[in-house]
N, CA, C and O atoms as a CHARMM CRD file, in Angstrom:
* protein
*
  268
    1    1 PHE  N     30.76100 -11.92000 -63.73100 PROA 1      0.00000
    2    1 PHE  CA    29.47500 -11.41400 -62.72700 PROA 1      0.00000
    3    1 PHE  C     28.51600 -11.17600 -63.65500 PROA 1      0.00000
    4    1 PHE  O     28.74400 -11.49500 -64.82200 PROA 1      0.00000
    5    2 ARG  N     27.16800 -10.52100 -63.26200 PROA 2      0.00000
    6    2 ARG  CA    25.71100 -11.08000 -63.88200 PROA 2      0.00000
    7    2 ARG  C     25.69300  -9.51100 -64.05600 PROA 2      0.00000
    8    2 ARG  O     25.30400  -8.65200 -63.26500 PROA 2      0.00000
    9    3 SER  N     26.19500  -9.39500 -65.24500 PROA 3      0.00000
   10    3 SER  CA    26.05300  -7.66700 -65.66500 PROA 3      0.00000
   11    3 SER  C     24.20900  -7.06800 -65.88600 PROA 3      0.00000
   12    3 SER  O     23.55700  -6.08100 -65.54400 PROA 3      0.00000
   13    4 SER  N     24.05100  -7.88000 -66.37400 PROA 4      0.00000
   14    4 SER  CA    22.74800  -7.42100 -66.47300 PROA 4      0.00000
   15    4 SER  C     21.46300  -7.57000 -65.80400 PROA 4      0.00000
   16    4 SER  O     20.29800  -7.59700 -66.20000 PROA 4      0.00000
   17    5 LEU  N     22.08900  -7.66800 -64.55300 PROA 5      0.00000
   18    5 LEU  CA    21.56800  -7.93100 -63.02800 PROA 5      0.00000
   19    5 LEU  C     21.47500  -6.56100 -62.29200 PROA 5      0.00000
   20    5 LEU  O     20.69700  -6.28200 -61.37900 PROA 5      0.00000
   21    6 CYS  N     22.71400  -5.50400 -63.04100 PROA 6      0.00000
   22    6 CYS  CA    23.36700  -4.61400 -62.30300 PROA 6      0.00000
   23    6 CYS  C     22.36400  -4.10400 -62.26600 PROA 6      0.00000
   24    6 CYS  O     21.47500  -4.63500 -62.93100 PROA 6      0.00000
   25    7 SER  N     22.04700  -2.92700 -61.53300 PROA 7      0.00000
   26    7 SER  CA    21.53900  -1.67700 -61.38700 PROA 7      0.00000
   27    7 SER  C     21.52100   0.05400 -61.71800 PROA 7      0.00000
   28    7 SER  O     20.76200   0.96300 -62.05100 PROA 7      0.00000
   29    8 PHE  N     22.93300  -0.23500 -61.36200 PROA 8      0.00000
   30    8 PHE  CA    23.36700   1.27000 -61.45700 PROA 8      0.00000
   31    8 PHE  C     24.74700   1.15400 -61.77900 PROA 8      0.00000
   32    8 PHE  O     25.33600   0.07300 -61.77500 PROA 8      0.00000
   33    9 MET  N     25.37300   2.44700 -62.10900 PROA 9      0.00000
   34    9 MET  CA    26.64200   2.24600 -62.67200 PROA 9      0.00000
   35    9 MET  C     26.84100   4.04000 -62.21000 PROA 9      0.00000
   36    9 MET  O     26.16200   4.96200 -62.66300 PROA 9      0.00000
   37   10 ILE  N     28.40500   4.19700 -60.80200 PROA 10     0.00000
   38   10 ILE  CA    28.61700   5.34800 -60.97000 PROA 10     0.00000
   39   10 ILE  C     29.94400   5.73400 -61.69700 PROA 10     0.00000
   40   10 ILE  O     30.73200   4.79000 -61.65100 PROA 10     0.00000
   41   11 HSD  N     30.36700   6.66100 -62.25800 PROA 11     0.00000
   42   11 HSD  CA    31.47800   6.71700 -62.43200 PROA 11     0.00000
   43   11 HSD  C     32.24000   8.30200 -62.11600 PROA 11     0.00000
   44   11 HSD  O     31.66800   9.36100 -61.85800 PROA 11     0.00000
   45   12 ALA  N     33.35100   8.09900 -62.20800 PROA 12     0.00000
   46   12 ALA  CA    33.79300   9.14500 -61.01200 PROA 12     0.00000
   47   12 ALA  C     34.96100  10.27000 -61.18900 PROA 12     0.00000
   48   12 ALA  O     35.96100  10.11300 -60.48900 PROA 12     0.00000
   49   13 GLN  N     34.90700  11.65200 -62.27100 PROA 13     0.00000
   50   13 GLN  CA    35.63100  12.38100 -62.87400 PROA 13     0.00000
   51   13 GLN  C     37.32300  12.12400 -61.42600 PROA 13     0.00000
   52   13 GLN  O     38.48500  11.72700 -61.34100 PROA 13     0.00000
   53   14 THR  N     36.44800  12.58400 -60.82300 PROA 14     0.00000
   54   14 THR  CA    37.75100  12.96400 -59.61700 PROA 14     0.00000
   55   14 THR  C     38.08800  12.02200 -58.56500 PROA 14     0.00000
   56   14 THR  O     37.00500  11.52100 -58.25900 PROA 14     0.00000
   57   15 ALA  N     38.75000  11.64600 -58.03900 PROA 15     0.00000
   58   15 ALA  CA    38.61500  10.68200 -56.63300 PROA 15     0.00000
   59   15 ALA  C     38.45900  11.01100 -55.74300 PROA 15     0.00000
   60   15 ALA  O     38.64700  12.19000 -55.44000 PROA 15     0.00000
   61   16 GLY  N     38.05700  10.13500 -54.94600 PROA 16     0.00000
   62   16 GLY  CA    37.16300   9.90600 -53.63700 PROA 16     0.00000
   63   16 GLY  C     35.95300   9.59000 -53.01000 PROA 16     0.00000
   64   16 GLY  O     35.09900   9.09400 -53.74500 PROA 16     0.00000
   65   17 GLU  N     35.67500   9.75300 -51.84800 PROA 17     0.00000
   66   17 GLU  CA    33.97800   9.16700 -51.80200 PROA 17     0.00000
   67   17 GLU  C     32.64400   9.65400 -52.39600 PROA 17     0.00000
   68   17 GLU  O     32.06700  10.72600 -52.57900 PROA 17     0.00000
   69   18 LYS  N     32.40600   8.13600 -52.64000 PROA 18     0.00000
   70   18 LYS  CA    30.56600   8.62100 -53.52500 PROA 18     0.00000
   71   18 LYS  C     29.95400   8.58600 -52.82600 PROA 18     0.00000
   72   18 LYS  O     30.18800   7.61000 -52.11200 PROA 18     0.00000
   73   19 THR  N     28.72700   9.44200 -52.34100 PROA 19     0.00000
   74   19 THR  CA    27.47800   9.22300 -51.80200 PROA 19     0.00000
   75   19 THR  C     26.66100   8.60700 -52.52200 PROA 19     0.00000
   76   19 THR  O     26.50700   9.32900 -53.50700 PROA 19     0.00000
   77   20 ILE  N     25.94700   7.57100 -52.64500 PROA 20     0.00000
   78   20 ILE  CA    24.70200   7.04100 -53.21800 PROA 20     0.00000
   79   20 ILE  C     23.35200   6.88400 -52.17900 PROA 20     0.00000
   80   20 ILE  O     23.35300   6.03900 -51.28400 PROA 20     0.00000
   81   21 ARG  N     22.10100   7.88600 -52.43300 PROA 21     0.00000
   82   21 ARG  CA    21.04200   7.91600 -51.50700 PROA 21     0.00000
   83   21 ARG  C     20.38300   7.20700 -52.36700 PROA 21     0.00000
   84   21 ARG  O     20.64200   7.23700 -53.57000 PROA 21     0.00000
   85   22 PHE  N     19.27600   6.35300 -51.74800 PROA 22     0.00000
   86   22 PHE  CA    18.53300   5.37600 -51.97800 PROA 22     0.00000
   87   22 PHE  C     16.50600   5.82900 -51.48000 PROA 22     0.00000
   88   22 PHE  O     16.45000   6.35800 -50.37000 PROA 22     0.00000
   89   23 PRO  N     15.57000   5.71200 -51.93900 PROA 23     0.00000
   90   23 PRO  CA    14.72400   6.09800 -51.54700 PROA 23     0.00000
   91   23 PRO  C     14.12600   5.29900 -50.83300 PROA 23     0.00000
   92   23 PRO  O     12.96600   5.68500 -50.68200 PROA 23     0.00000
   93   24 ALA  N     14.34300   4.32400 -50.28400 PROA 24     0.00000
   94   24 ALA  CA    14.40700   2.89400 -49.48100 PROA 24     0.00000
   95   24 ALA  C     15.29700   2.38600 -49.06400 PROA 24     0.00000
   96   24 ALA  O     16.41400   2.39700 -49.58200 PROA 24     0.00000
   97   25 PRO  N     14.96500   1.79700 -47.97000 PROA 25     0.00000
   98   25 PRO  CA    16.38800   1.11100 -47.74000 PROA 25     0.00000
   99   25 PRO  C     16.06500  -0.11300 -48.52200 PROA 25     0.00000
  100   25 PRO  O     14.95400  -0.45300 -48.92900 PROA 25     0.00000
  101   26 THR  N     17.64300  -0.95900 -48.72600 PROA 26     0.00000
  102   26 THR  CA    17.80800  -1.51100 -49.99700 PROA 26     0.00000
  103   26 THR  C     18.58800  -2.34200 -49.77700 PROA 26     0.00000
  104   26 THR  O     19.07000  -2.16200 -48.65900 PROA 26     0.00000
  105   27 ASP  N     19.01600  -3.26000 -50.30900 PROA 27     0.00000
  106   27 ASP  CA    20.68100  -4.36500 -50.05200 PROA 27     0.00000
  107   27 ASP  C     21.30100  -3.85900 -51.33200 PROA 27     0.00000
  108   27 ASP  O     20.45500  -3.85000 -52.22700 PROA 27     0.00000
  109   28 VAL  N     22.48400  -3.43500 -51.72700 PROA 28     0.00000
  110   28 VAL  CA    23.44700  -3.60800 -52.16200 PROA 28     0.00000
  111   28 VAL  C     24.83500  -4.08000 -52.52700 PROA 28     0.00000
  112   28 VAL  O     25.81200  -3.69500 -51.88600 PROA 28     0.00000
  113   29 TYR  N     24.90900  -4.69500 -53.28500 PROA 29     0.00000
  114   29 TYR  CA    26.17400  -5.78600 -54.07700 PROA 29     0.00000
  115   29 TYR  C     26.96200  -5.07100 -55.04500 PROA 29     0.00000
  116   29 TYR  O     26.50600  -4.51800 -56.04600 PROA 29     0.00000
  117   30 ASP  N     28.16900  -5.11200 -54.69300 PROA 30     0.00000
  118   30 ASP  CA    28.75500  -4.41400 -55.29200 PROA 30     0.00000
  119   30 ASP  C     29.39200  -5.56800 -56.75400 PROA 30     0.00000
  120   30 ASP  O     29.85200  -6.67100 -56.46000 PROA 30     0.00000
  121   31 CYS  N     29.32100  -5.10400 -58.25400 PROA 31     0.00000
  122   31 CYS  CA    28.97500  -6.42300 -58.71800 PROA 31     0.00000
  123   31 CYS  C     30.43300  -6.58800 -59.61500 PROA 31     0.00000
  124   31 CYS  O     30.57500  -7.67900 -60.16800 PROA 31     0.00000
  125   32 TYR  N     31.50900  -5.58700 -59.79100 PROA 32     0.00000
  126   32 TYR  CA    32.74200  -5.93100 -59.99600 PROA 32     0.00000
  127   32 TYR  C     33.39300  -6.91700 -58.93800 PROA 32     0.00000
  128   32 TYR  O     33.66700  -8.09100 -59.18900 PROA 32     0.00000
  129   33 GLU  N     33.63900  -6.18100 -57.52200 PROA 33     0.00000
  130   33 GLU  CA    34.47500  -7.21400 -56.73600 PROA 33     0.00000
  131   33 GLU  C     33.64600  -8.34700 -55.98300 PROA 33     0.00000
  132   33 GLU  O     34.21300  -9.17100 -55.26600 PROA 33     0.00000
  133   34 ASN  N     32.28200  -8.34000 -56.18600 PROA 34     0.00000
  134   34 ASN  CA    31.50800  -9.45500 -55.32200 PROA 34     0.00000
  135   34 ASN  C     30.99600  -9.63600 -54.30400 PROA 34     0.00000
  136   34 ASN  O     30.59200 -10.72400 -53.89500 PROA 34     0.00000
  137   35 ARG  N     30.92900  -8.41100 -53.64900 PROA 35     0.00000
  138   35 ARG  CA    30.78000  -8.38900 -52.51900 PROA 35     0.00000
  139   35 ARG  C     29.68500  -7.50200 -52.17800 PROA 35     0.00000
  140   35 ARG  O     29.40600  -6.59200 -52.95800 PROA 35     0.00000
  141   36 LEU  N     28.89000  -7.69800 -50.86500 PROA 36     0.00000
  142   36 LEU  CA    27.77100  -7.11200 -50.57700 PROA 36     0.00000
  143   36 LEU  C     28.73200  -5.56100 -49.79400 PROA 36     0.00000
  144   36 LEU  O     29.82700  -5.33300 -49.27900 PROA 36     0.00000
  145   37 VAL  N     27.59800  -4.90300 -50.10700 PROA 37     0.00000
  146   37 VAL  CA    28.12200  -3.58600 -49.58600 PROA 37     0.00000
  147   37 VAL  C     27.40000  -2.72500 -48.58700 PROA 37     0.00000
  148   37 VAL  O     27.88900  -1.71100 -48.08800 PROA 37     0.00000
  149   38 GLY  N     26.05400  -3.25600 -48.30000 PROA 38     0.00000
  150   38 GLY  CA    24.80200  -3.42300 -46.77300 PROA 38     0.00000
  151   38 GLY  C     23.95200  -3.72600 -47.69600 PROA 38     0.00000
  152   38 GLY  O     23.81800  -3.62900 -48.91600 PROA 38     0.00000
  153   39 LYS  N     23.26200  -4.23200 -46.52600 PROA 39     0.00000
  154   39 LYS  CA    21.82700  -4.82200 -46.12100 PROA 39     0.00000
  155   39 LYS  C     21.44800  -3.89700 -45.73300 PROA 39     0.00000
  156   39 LYS  O     21.96900  -3.17300 -44.88500 PROA 39     0.00000
  157   40 ALA  N     19.38400  -3.60800 -46.90300 PROA 40     0.00000
  158   40 ALA  CA    18.84800  -2.03100 -45.80700 PROA 40     0.00000
  159   40 ALA  C     19.30000  -1.06500 -45.49100 PROA 40     0.00000
  160   40 ALA  O     19.12400  -0.43600 -44.44700 PROA 40     0.00000
  161   41 VAL  N     20.05400  -0.79800 -46.53000 PROA 41     0.00000
  162   41 VAL  CA    20.22100   0.26500 -46.13100 PROA 41     0.00000
  163   41 VAL  C     20.03700   1.55300 -46.91900 PROA 41     0.00000
  164   41 VAL  O     19.16900   1.20800 -47.72100 PROA 41     0.00000
  165   42 SER  N     20.26300   2.58200 -47.13500 PROA 42     0.00000
  166   42 SER  CA    19.16000   3.74700 -47.21900 PROA 42     0.00000
  167   42 SER  C     20.40400   4.51700 -48.24700 PROA 42     0.00000
  168   42 SER  O     20.09500   4.78000 -49.40900 PROA 42     0.00000
  169   43 GLU  N     21.49600   4.77700 -47.84800 PROA 43     0.00000
  170   43 GLU  CA    22.40500   5.38600 -48.29400 PROA 43     0.00000
  171   43 GLU  C     24.17600   4.62500 -47.92700 PROA 43     0.00000
  172   43 GLU  O     24.70300   4.32400 -46.85600 PROA 43     0.00000
  173   44 ILE  N     24.70000   4.52400 -49.43900 PROA 44     0.00000
  174   44 ILE  CA    26.71400   3.85700 -49.17100 PROA 44     0.00000
  175   44 ILE  C     27.44300   5.13600 -49.66800 PROA 44     0.00000
  176   44 ILE  O     27.01900   6.08200 -50.33200 PROA 44     0.00000
  177   45 ARG  N     28.37300   4.94100 -49.27100 PROA 45     0.00000
  178   45 ARG  CA    29.66700   5.94300 -49.50800 PROA 45     0.00000
  179   45 ARG  C     30.56300   4.57300 -50.35700 PROA 45     0.00000
  180   45 ARG  O     30.78300   3.49500 -49.80300 PROA 45     0.00000
  181   46 VAL  N     30.95800   4.88200 -51.66700 PROA 46     0.00000
  182   46 VAL  CA    32.41700   3.81100 -51.92500 PROA 46     0.00000
  183   46 VAL  C     33.26400   4.98200 -52.21400 PROA 46     0.00000
  184   46 VAL  O     32.94200   6.11800 -52.56100 PROA 46     0.00000
  185   47 PRO  N     34.68600   4.33200 -51.94500 PROA 47     0.00000
  186   47 PRO  CA    35.97200   5.23900 -52.21300 PROA 47     0.00000
  187   47 PRO  C     35.77200   4.91300 -54.08400 PROA 47     0.00000
  188   47 PRO  O     35.48000   3.79300 -54.50300 PROA 47     0.00000
  189   48 LEU  N     35.96900   5.96600 -54.88400 PROA 48     0.00000
  190   48 LEU  CA    36.82800   5.41100 -56.79300 PROA 48     0.00000
  191   48 LEU  C     38.20200   6.52300 -56.75700 PROA 48     0.00000
  192   48 LEU  O     38.17900   7.57100 -56.11100 PROA 48     0.00000
  193   49 PRO  N     39.03100   6.19500 -57.34100 PROA 49     0.00000
  194   49 PRO  CA    39.49200   6.59900 -58.43300 PROA 49     0.00000
  195   49 PRO  C     39.33600   7.44100 -59.30200 PROA 49     0.00000
  196   49 PRO  O     38.31300   7.46000 -59.98500 PROA 49     0.00000
  197   50 LYS  N     40.49600   8.46600 -59.47800 PROA 50     0.00000
  198   50 LYS  CA    39.49300   9.03700 -60.24400 PROA 50     0.00000
  199   50 LYS  C     39.58700   8.73000 -61.26600 PROA 50     0.00000
  200   50 LYS  O     40.66400   8.17300 -61.47700 PROA 50     0.00000
  201   51 TYR  N     38.55000   8.86100 -62.64000 PROA 51     0.00000
  202   51 TYR  CA    38.14000   7.98900 -63.47000 PROA 51     0.00000
  203   51 TYR  C     37.70900   6.77900 -63.28000 PROA 51     0.00000
  204   51 TYR  O     37.46100   5.95400 -64.15900 PROA 51     0.00000
  205   52 GLY  N     37.60000   6.63500 -62.02000 PROA 52     0.00000
  206   52 GLY  CA    36.77000   4.95100 -61.42100 PROA 52     0.00000
  207   52 GLY  C     35.40700   4.92400 -62.02400 PROA 52     0.00000
  208   52 GLY  O     34.68900   5.86600 -62.35900 PROA 52     0.00000
  209   53 THR  N     35.19100   3.54000 -62.09200 PROA 53     0.00000
  210   53 THR  CA    33.85300   3.48000 -62.72200 PROA 53     0.00000
  211   53 THR  C     33.11300   2.21700 -61.29000 PROA 53     0.00000
  212   53 THR  O     33.92200   1.47300 -60.73500 PROA 53     0.00000
  213   54 GLY  N     31.72500   2.16100 -60.91400 PROA 54     0.00000
  214   54 GLY  CA    31.52200   0.94900 -60.16200 PROA 54     0.00000
  215   54 GLY  C     30.31500   0.61200 -60.69200 PROA 54     0.00000
  216   54 GLY  O     29.50900   1.39200 -61.19800 PROA 54     0.00000
  217   55 LEU  N     30.18000  -0.84900 -60.53800 PROA 55     0.00000
  218   55 LEU  CA    29.05300  -1.66200 -60.88200 PROA 55     0.00000
  219   55 LEU  C     28.24400  -1.83900 -59.72100 PROA 55     0.00000
  220   55 LEU  O     28.71800  -2.25700 -58.66500 PROA 55     0.00000
  221   56 TYR  N     26.53400  -1.41000 -59.93500 PROA 56     0.00000
  222   56 TYR  CA    25.94400  -2.04700 -58.00300 PROA 56     0.00000
  223   56 TYR  C     25.09100  -2.91500 -58.48900 PROA 56     0.00000
  224   56 TYR  O     24.88400  -3.00800 -59.69900 PROA 56     0.00000
  225   57 PHE  N     24.56300  -3.57300 -57.68900 PROA 57     0.00000
  226   57 PHE  CA    23.44900  -4.12200 -58.00000 PROA 57     0.00000
  227   57 PHE  C     22.70900  -3.72900 -56.65900 PROA 57     0.00000
  228   57 PHE  O     23.30800  -4.00900 -55.62000 PROA 57     0.00000
  229   58 HSD  N     21.48500  -3.11600 -56.56000 PROA 58     0.00000
  230   58 HSD  CA    20.37400  -2.75600 -55.29300 PROA 58     0.00000
  231   58 HSD  C     18.73500  -3.37700 -55.65300 PROA 58     0.00000
  232   58 HSD  O     17.88200  -3.35300 -56.54000 PROA 58     0.00000
  233   59 GLY  N     18.90600  -3.74100 -54.75300 PROA 59     0.00000
  234   59 GLY  CA    17.44500  -4.48900 -54.15200 PROA 59     0.00000
  235   59 GLY  C     17.50500  -5.89600 -53.35700 PROA 59     0.00000
  236   59 GLY  O     18.33200  -6.16200 -52.48400 PROA 59     0.00000
  237   60 ASN  N     16.39100  -6.81900 -53.85700 PROA 60     0.00000
  238   60 ASN  CA    16.66800  -8.22400 -52.94300 PROA 60     0.00000
  239   60 ASN  C     17.83700  -8.91100 -52.99000 PROA 60     0.00000
  240   60 ASN  O     17.70600  -9.85300 -53.77200 PROA 60     0.00000
  241   61 LEU  N     19.46300  -8.85100 -52.26700 PROA 61     0.00000
  242   61 LEU  CA    20.36900  -9.57100 -52.50600 PROA 61     0.00000
  243   61 LEU  C     19.55200 -10.90700 -52.58400 PROA 61     0.00000
  244   61 LEU  O     19.70800 -11.07600 -53.79400 PROA 61     0.00000
  245   62 ASN  N     18.93200 -11.78900 -52.26300 PROA 62     0.00000
  246   62 ASN  CA    18.53300 -12.99100 -52.92100 PROA 62     0.00000
  247   62 ASN  C     18.45100 -13.07200 -54.06100 PROA 62     0.00000
  248   62 ASN  O     19.26000 -13.81300 -54.61900 PROA 62     0.00000
  249   63 ASP  N     17.59200 -12.45400 -54.75800 PROA 63     0.00000
  250   63 ASP  CA    17.06000 -12.28500 -55.99300 PROA 63     0.00000
  251   63 ASP  C     18.24700 -12.58200 -56.88900 PROA 63     0.00000
  252   63 ASP  O     18.19300 -13.53000 -57.67200 PROA 63     0.00000
  253   64 TYR  N     19.61100 -11.59200 -56.77800 PROA 64     0.00000
  254   64 TYR  CA    20.55200 -11.48000 -57.50300 PROA 64     0.00000
  255   64 TYR  C     21.24600 -12.61300 -57.39200 PROA 64     0.00000
  256   64 TYR  O     21.77100 -13.02700 -58.42600 PROA 64     0.00000
  257   65 LEU  N     21.42500 -13.38400 -56.14700 PROA 65     0.00000
  258   65 LEU  CA    22.20700 -14.06300 -56.18700 PROA 65     0.00000
  259   65 LEU  C     21.82600 -15.80200 -56.11500 PROA 65     0.00000
  260   65 LEU  O     22.38500 -16.81300 -55.69000 PROA 65     0.00000
  261   66 LYS  N     20.28600 -15.39900 -56.93100 PROA 66     0.00000
  262   66 LYS  CA    19.38300 -16.73600 -57.57500 PROA 66     0.00000
  263   66 LYS  C     19.72500 -16.90400 -59.04900 PROA 66     0.00000
  264   66 LYS  O     19.80300 -18.00100 -59.60400 PROA 66     0.00000
  265   67 ALA  N     19.91900 -15.74600 -59.62600 PROA 67     0.00000
  266   67 ALA  CA    19.56400 -15.85800 -60.78700 PROA 67     0.00000
  267   67 ALA  C     20.92900 -16.32600 -61.43500 PROA 67     0.00000
  268   67 ALA  O     20.99200 -16.55500 -62.64300 PROA 67     0.00000
């Protein structure tokens, strides 16, 4: 995966769904699972296990895929 392009990471101390809100609509891509989470979204909800970590890109998805 292109870790240098991933823009944020979340680490969970407890298991469950985590909500991430963005100030403006954006594309979100899961860098660990190599999958699109959403296009032009203002919020995402991701399930994480206890002590799980997620690594994500947010911005223009085409910029991430071209790199």
